[in-house]
Amino acid sequence: MKKAIRIFSQITAVVAISAGLMIYLVVKPSLAILIPAIIECLGFLIILRINEKTDYRVTSLLYFTLQNIATLYFGLVLEPAAGVHIMCLFNAGIVIILYTSRRDRWLAWTVVGILFFIMVLNYAYRFVPVVIPSANNLLTYIIYPVIFLHILIVFNLYADVNHKLVEKERLQTNELYEKTQQLEKLDRFKNAFIAENSHELRSPIQIIFTISEMLKAKVMGKAGLLSAQELVNDLHISVDHARSIINNGLVFSKLEQGLPNPANSQPLNIRRFIADIRTIYQYYGKQRNIHIDYSVTASFPNNILTDKVKLKQILGNLIENAIKYNREGSNIFVRIQETAATFRIVIEDQGPGLSAEQADRIFDLYATSNPGTGSGIGLYVTKKLVTLLGGTIQASGKPGKGTTFTLVFPLHPTYEEEEHSRYNDYFDGRGLKALVIEDDSFTQKYLSKFLETYLGFEAEIAGTGAKALEMSRNSDYAVIFLDAYLPDIRLADLISAFSKERQQAPIVLTSGASRESIREELSPEEQVLLNNIKGFLSKPYSFDEISTFLMENIAQHKNL
């Protein structure tokens, strides 16, 4: 709009003074024409200046007003033969360019129509005396080119504006089409993810259900079943498998939402760690007669600093992937070796291998070498986790000759021992009371039983926030396990109430949601309350995680 007003003002100022001087010098030396022409020229120059510093709506109104006043004046003092009234076409045309609102356009056109009507009446009844008689044809030769030039400018600018609108609409249409395609693609991915993840979870859930049926039958004295030890081992492996699938989904959700997922470096005994990983997945692999072999170089440090949880998820995803795609009766090799500043983990299988094209896109979201056998997020999540640990990962292989994943991480040796070696036994909670605030009856039952039977706590249960507040006023608890989502009260309100009650017991927050997503649901003022939370257990959590938290946060309190 500013560009149109600038062009209109420049051309009209030049044309006004030029036409005024030509009429004065060639047609008739009349100050009634020259002075208004000079004033019109100065007016448009002033508008040109104002246009640089003011909103276009102000200058468009000024331009439209001055243009119509000039048209009316010259249309009144000149005869019809001069054709000034034709300028009303120009004035009506610029309305399309200057105004986008339908109301403003119709108002402006009404003004132009009224002015045209006044000029026509003046031609008929001559209210204003004629300055230059129509007998002088030179006037017509000057005025008509001016009118033609103005109308030509309007057409040109209108065509330019229309072209830009058409181009803008085309770009918007293309952008909308691309976004629609992306949304449709994401929708297909989402449906595939849900379907595949549901399929992935059905297997361990089916095993868990079958084992529970067998245990139930065994308790009832049915013969011919597997041993209790074997059933329990199978149950533990199936639960761990289901948890790894769920953890991939949780990490994926964090990545998609842009939530922080920083590395939490702690001392880790790499030999014990890889032996535990091998034990878990060897049990899983024996179902297909797949053997997992591992080796750690003799010079590798006993303990390193890294994020144990993330590294376990990385190796679990890769080894599980290798078991899934490996040939029955084949081997998987896991080798760990150090260099000066890094350590390398190499995982090789003897499966169908990868083509170069598959290796290039294997870490892409929803990519899978064999549709229908996975959700397509495991390796995507794995690469993101590797990056979070400051490492790199590469896939290589040849069709029919197996696949190799090579991971490289920064090496940070430490003399500090990992927590597992410091806390070989469960926490001793004898003589202490614990409060379990949980609305799920099964979680109430098994968490309280663990606290009482294994740790020696006196455990009390509250199914609602109101009950928890009432119980906390009447008892001195050593620790409080708090579910993040209770039916009767918001998390922030309950923590605030505990704070006002001067509840000193450390609070452990438990939830199936991530810590970051819980924080996102709170206002900035409420997020401060989370500073009162001493620990976070992501469901499903293990007894070891509970005991470790108690060792770190309650043991010193107990010894006082």
Coordinates of C-alpha atoms in Angstrom, one line a residue, residues 18 33 56 69 89 104-105 217 286 307 316 333 407 420 466 493 536 558:
S18 CA 3.3 20.3 -15.5
I33 CA -5.6 27.3 -12.7
Y56 CA -0.5 3.9 5.2
I69 CA -10.8 17.9 -4.0
L89 CA -12.9 6.8 -13.2
D104 CA -14.3 1.4 3.1
R105 CA -14.5 0.8 -0.6
A217 CA -2.9 -73.5 38.3
K286 CA 17.4 -69.0 23.8
D307 CA 24.2 -42.7 32.1
G316 CA 18.8 -53.5 24.9
F333 CA 28.7 -60.8 19.4
L407 CA 28.9 -47.2 18.8
H420 CA 25.1 -51.5 43.0
A466 CA -7.7 -35.9 51.6
D493 CA -2.3 -28.5 45.7
F536 CA 11.0 -39.7 41.1
K558 CA 17.7 -43.1 60.5

